[in-house]
Amino acid sequence: MTDSRYLKRTIVKEEIESRYLGEKRTLRIYLPPGYNELLSYPVVYCQDGEEFFNFGRIATTANRIILDEGAEPFIIVGVQVDVSVRTQEYAPFGDRFKAYTSCFAEEIIPYVEEKYPVRRSPQERVLAGDSLGGSISLHLALLYPDLFTRVISMSGAFYSASQEIYAAAEDLSWLSIWMIVGLQETAFEADTGTYDFVQLNRDTRDLLEKRGALVSYQEKDGHHQWGFWQNELPEALLYFLQEN
């Protein structure tokens, strides 16, 4: 992606003070080509915001699919995370999970919607994440279905604690989720153990579909890393943002 049109990106840094987390949290805001404050835009909220921008190259990808592949112009909000407490915030057994989900829904969303012309219907907000970021994105949708109904999960870390929560839901017919996992992710060493991510994702797909969710699911050759996920981002974004 060396076309200069793709590399002319507008990215704004914001910082919010979270009373739930007791600290400041940095946001990266991508504004699409031709951005106009008088218009309104769908919005993609990314966990691991710095990695989505630095390793996923999501801003360059967004420019390309907007300019050349028929994606509706959209805004991206990347939410930064401190990797030392990432599991504590993203996993349901973490001691910062409640604070983080509350911060996301009750502080970050209102902050963004006050400052930027993003659309406010659940169908116009997309949650995106890799690994535990995919898991927390799905948790946020289940906790706040009035806010979120669309999820992108790349190699989601759907540990048993998460699957138990998802399985407790009775009706997920309102949920639409795009999932992918790499076939070489059968013995990934995470900070809490070694996991077969392929099986975790298959099991999660099955329990979501049984509860009526609309699931787009793929398995491809790939490892648990950004070299795999970056290549899949265009398809994931277009799944929800392709103009009809």
Short mmCIF file of C-alpha atoms in Angstrom, two decimals:
data_model
loop_
_atom_site.label_atom_id
_atom_site.label_comp_id
_atom_site.label_asym_id
_atom_site.label_seq_id
_atom_site.Cartn_x
_atom_site.Cartn_y
_atom_site.Cartn_z
CA MET A 1 0.00 0.00 0.00
CA THR A 2 2.40 2.64 -1.25
CA ASP A 3 -0.16 4.81 -3.06
CA SER A 4 0.23 8.31 -1.56
CA ARG A 5 -3.55 8.65 -1.29
CA TYR A 6 -3.56 5.85 1.25
CA LEU A 7 -0.76 7.38 3.31
CA LYS A 8 -2.36 10.82 3.78
CA ARG A 9 -4.09 10.03 7.03
CA THR A 10 -5.66 12.30 9.63
CA ILE A 11 -5.17 10.89 13.13
CA VAL A 12 -5.93 12.89 16.26
CA LYS A 13 -4.84 11.99 19.78
CA GLU A 14 -7.25 12.54 22.64
CA GLU A 15 -6.97 11.86 26.35
CA ILE A 16 -9.78 11.26 28.78
CA GLU A 17 -9.80 11.11 32.55
CA SER A 18 -11.56 7.94 33.71
CA ARG A 19 -13.13 7.90 37.14
CA TYR A 20 -13.70 4.15 36.80
CA LEU A 21 -10.06 3.35 36.07
CA GLY A 22 -8.67 6.18 38.19
CA GLU A 23 -6.32 7.28 35.41
CA LYS A 24 -6.09 8.91 32.02
CA ARG A 25 -6.66 6.87 28.88
CA THR A 26 -5.34 7.81 25.42
CA LEU A 27 -7.48 7.53 22.29
CA ARG A 28 -6.36 7.67 18.67
CA ILE A 29 -9.04 9.01 16.34
CA TYR A 30 -8.82 8.37 12.61
CA LEU A 31 -10.84 10.73 10.40
CA PRO A 32 -11.69 9.54 6.87
CA PRO A 33 -10.80 11.24 3.56
CA GLY A 34 -13.09 14.20 2.95
CA TYR A 35 -14.03 14.38 6.64
CA ASN A 36 -16.74 16.96 7.25
CA GLU A 37 -18.09 17.82 10.69
CA LEU A 38 -21.51 18.49 9.13
CA LEU A 39 -21.83 14.87 8.06
CA SER A 40 -22.20 11.76 10.22
CA TYR A 41 -20.13 8.60 10.18
CA PRO A 42 -20.18 4.98 11.34
CA VAL A 43 -17.48 4.31 13.94
CA VAL A 44 -15.14 1.41 14.68
CA TYR A 45 -13.86 1.11 18.26
CA CYS A 46 -10.62 -0.89 18.51
CA GLN A 47 -9.20 -2.53 21.59
CA ASP A 48 -5.37 -2.46 21.66
CA GLY A 49 -5.66 0.84 19.83
CA GLU A 50 -1.93 1.48 19.43
CA GLU A 51 -1.38 -1.96 17.89
CA PHE A 52 -4.28 -1.58 15.47
CA PHE A 53 -2.69 1.61 14.16
CA ASN A 54 1.00 0.64 14.36
CA PHE A 55 0.96 -3.07 13.48
CA GLY A 56 -2.47 -3.46 11.88
CA ARG A 57 -2.03 -0.32 9.74
CA ILE A 58 -5.76 0.20 10.10
CA ALA A 59 -5.67 3.88 9.05
CA THR A 60 -3.94 3.10 5.76
CA THR A 61 -6.31 0.18 5.19
CA ALA A 62 -9.30 2.41 5.92
CA ASN A 63 -8.15 5.00 3.39
CA ARG A 64 -7.77 2.31 0.75
CA ILE A 65 -11.12 0.64 1.22
CA ILE A 66 -12.90 4.00 1.41
CA LEU A 67 -11.20 5.43 -1.68
CA ASP A 68 -11.11 2.31 -3.84
CA GLU A 69 -13.29 -0.50 -2.50
CA GLY A 70 -16.67 1.03 -1.77
CA ALA A 71 -16.51 1.32 2.00
CA GLU A 72 -18.64 4.04 3.50
CA PRO A 73 -16.39 6.68 5.12
CA PHE A 74 -16.03 5.87 8.81
CA ILE A 75 -14.22 7.02 11.93
CA ILE A 76 -11.89 4.79 13.96
CA VAL A 77 -11.31 5.11 17.69
CA GLY A 78 -8.31 3.18 19.01
CA VAL A 79 -8.35 2.74 22.78
CA GLN A 80 -4.88 2.42 24.26
CA VAL A 81 -4.14 -0.27 26.85
CA ASP A 82 -1.25 -0.78 29.25
CA VAL A 83 -0.02 -4.27 28.31
CA SER A 84 0.99 -4.95 31.93
CA VAL A 85 -2.68 -4.89 33.00
CA ARG A 86 -4.25 -5.94 29.68
CA THR A 87 -5.44 -9.34 30.90
CA GLN A 88 -6.84 -7.73 34.06
CA GLU A 89 -8.93 -5.37 31.93
CA TYR A 90 -9.90 -7.63 29.02
CA ALA A 91 -10.56 -10.99 30.72
CA PRO A 92 -13.76 -11.45 32.76
CA PHE A 93 -11.72 -12.90 35.64
CA GLY A 94 -9.51 -9.79 35.72
CA ASP A 95 -9.72 -7.38 38.64
CA ARG A 96 -10.04 -4.37 36.30
CA PHE A 97 -12.63 -5.91 33.96
CA LYS A 98 -15.65 -4.15 35.49
CA ALA A 99 -13.85 -0.82 35.64
CA TYR A 100 -12.70 -1.11 32.02
CA THR A 101 -16.07 -2.10 30.57
CA SER A 102 -17.73 0.71 32.52
CA CYS A 103 -15.13 3.20 31.31
CA PHE A 104 -15.60 2.06 27.72
CA ALA A 105 -19.38 2.27 27.63
CA GLU A 106 -20.02 5.13 30.05
CA GLU A 107 -17.02 7.40 29.49
CA ILE A 108 -15.31 6.74 26.16
CA ILE A 109 -18.48 6.41 24.06
CA PRO A 110 -20.08 9.65 25.38
CA TYR A 111 -16.76 11.50 25.02
CA VAL A 112 -16.36 10.48 21.37
CA GLU A 113 -20.01 11.16 20.55
CA GLU A 114 -19.81 14.64 22.03
CA LYS A 115 -16.69 15.64 20.08
CA TYR A 116 -17.12 13.83 16.74
CA PRO A 117 -20.05 13.36 14.33
CA VAL A 118 -20.37 9.61 14.81
CA ARG A 119 -23.70 7.88 14.45
CA ARG A 120 -25.30 6.68 17.64
CA SER A 121 -27.29 3.63 16.68
CA PRO A 122 -25.93 0.20 17.69
CA GLN A 123 -25.84 -0.82 14.03
CA GLU A 124 -23.42 2.05 13.29
CA ARG A 125 -20.92 1.13 16.03
CA VAL A 126 -18.47 -1.73 15.43
CA LEU A 127 -16.26 -3.22 18.16
CA ALA A 128 -12.97 -4.74 16.98
CA GLY A 129 -10.26 -6.68 18.74
CA ASP A 130 -7.58 -9.32 18.44
CA SER A 131 -7.02 -12.16 20.92
CA LEU A 132 -8.34 -10.95 24.31
CA GLY A 133 -9.44 -7.80 22.48
CA GLY A 134 -11.88 -9.95 20.51
CA SER A 135 -13.15 -11.51 23.71
CA ILE A 136 -13.67 -8.18 25.51
CA SER A 137 -15.42 -6.78 22.43
CA LEU A 138 -17.97 -9.58 22.61
CA HIS A 139 -18.32 -9.10 26.37
CA LEU A 140 -19.04 -5.40 25.82
CA ALA A 141 -21.76 -6.24 23.32
CA LEU A 142 -23.42 -8.64 25.77
CA LEU A 143 -23.13 -6.16 28.63
CA TYR A 144 -24.41 -3.23 26.56
CA PRO A 145 -26.61 -4.57 23.73
CA ASP A 146 -28.28 -1.18 23.52
CA LEU A 147 -24.91 0.24 22.41
CA PHE A 148 -23.20 -2.54 20.44
CA THR A 149 -24.48 -5.24 18.09
CA ARG A 150 -21.53 -5.68 15.71
CA VAL A 151 -18.21 -7.27 16.57
CA ILE A 152 -14.97 -8.07 14.72
CA SER A 153 -12.95 -10.79 16.44
CA MET A 154 -9.55 -11.84 15.14
CA SER A 155 -8.25 -14.97 16.91
CA GLY A 156 -10.46 -14.27 19.90
CA ALA A 157 -9.16 -15.51 23.26
CA PHE A 158 -12.42 -17.16 24.23
CA TYR A 159 -11.31 -18.81 27.44
CA SER A 160 -13.72 -21.00 29.42
CA ALA A 161 -14.69 -18.12 31.74
CA SER A 162 -15.81 -16.11 28.71
CA GLN A 163 -17.60 -19.02 27.07
CA GLU A 164 -19.60 -19.62 30.24
CA ILE A 165 -20.83 -16.03 30.13
CA TYR A 166 -21.70 -16.22 26.44
CA ALA A 167 -23.48 -19.53 26.99
CA ALA A 168 -25.66 -17.99 29.70
CA ALA A 169 -27.23 -15.65 27.12
CA GLU A 170 -30.56 -16.95 25.85
CA ASP A 171 -31.20 -14.88 22.74
CA LEU A 172 -28.39 -13.41 20.66
CA SER A 173 -30.39 -12.89 17.48
CA TRP A 174 -29.50 -9.19 17.67
CA LEU A 175 -25.74 -9.90 17.44
CA SER A 176 -23.64 -9.94 14.27
CA ILE A 177 -20.03 -11.09 14.61
CA TRP A 178 -17.20 -11.56 12.11
CA MET A 179 -14.67 -14.13 13.34
CA ILE A 180 -11.39 -15.47 12.01
CA VAL A 181 -8.69 -17.70 13.51
CA GLY A 182 -5.39 -19.01 12.16
CA LEU A 183 -4.99 -22.74 11.67
CA GLN A 184 -1.52 -22.59 13.25
CA GLU A 185 -2.94 -21.31 16.55
CA THR A 186 -3.47 -24.71 18.14
CA ALA A 187 -0.88 -24.33 20.93
CA PHE A 188 -0.51 -20.63 21.67
CA GLU A 189 1.30 -19.73 24.87
CA ALA A 190 -0.56 -16.89 26.61
CA ASP A 191 0.20 -15.35 30.00
CA THR A 192 -2.42 -17.61 31.61
CA GLY A 193 -1.50 -20.88 29.90
CA THR A 194 -1.28 -22.68 26.56
CA TYR A 195 -4.45 -22.74 24.47
CA ASP A 196 -5.86 -24.22 21.27
CA PHE A 197 -7.34 -21.06 19.80
CA VAL A 198 -8.82 -22.92 16.85
CA GLN A 199 -10.96 -25.07 19.14
CA LEU A 200 -11.84 -22.12 21.38
CA ASN A 201 -13.12 -20.21 18.36
CA ARG A 202 -15.02 -23.18 16.96
CA ASP A 203 -16.72 -23.74 20.31
CA THR A 204 -17.61 -20.06 20.63
CA ARG A 205 -18.99 -19.95 17.09
CA ASP A 206 -21.21 -22.93 17.87
CA LEU A 207 -22.63 -21.54 21.09
CA LEU A 208 -23.27 -18.14 19.49
CA GLU A 209 -25.05 -19.67 16.50
CA LYS A 210 -27.18 -21.86 18.76
CA ARG A 211 -28.42 -18.67 20.42
CA GLY A 212 -29.34 -17.05 17.13
CA ALA A 213 -26.34 -14.81 16.47
CA LEU A 214 -25.36 -14.07 12.87
CA VAL A 215 -21.81 -15.42 12.65
CA SER A 216 -19.39 -15.02 9.75
CA TYR A 217 -16.63 -17.51 10.61
CA GLN A 218 -13.37 -18.35 8.83
CA GLU A 219 -10.25 -20.42 9.46
CA LYS A 220 -7.15 -19.69 7.39
CA ASP A 221 -3.46 -20.47 7.49
CA GLY A 222 -2.02 -18.04 10.00
CA HIS A 223 -0.38 -17.52 13.36
CA HIS A 224 -1.43 -15.54 16.42
CA GLN A 225 0.20 -12.31 15.28
CA TRP A 226 -0.37 -9.08 13.40
CA GLY A 227 1.21 -10.42 10.23
CA PHE A 228 -1.92 -12.57 9.90
CA TRP A 229 -4.52 -10.13 11.25
CA GLN A 230 -3.37 -7.13 9.19
CA ASN A 231 -4.11 -9.01 5.97
CA GLU A 232 -7.62 -9.88 7.16
CA LEU A 233 -8.60 -6.40 8.33
CA PRO A 234 -9.91 -5.14 4.96
CA GLU A 235 -12.40 -8.00 4.67
CA ALA A 236 -13.46 -7.59 8.30
CA LEU A 237 -14.11 -3.86 7.92
CA LEU A 238 -15.89 -4.24 4.58
CA TYR A 239 -18.18 -6.86 6.07
CA PHE A 240 -19.82 -4.16 8.17
CA LEU A 241 -18.97 -0.96 6.25
CA GLN A 242 -19.50 -1.77 2.58
CA GLU A 243 -21.88 0.75 1.02
CA ASN A 244 -24.92 -0.90 -0.51
#
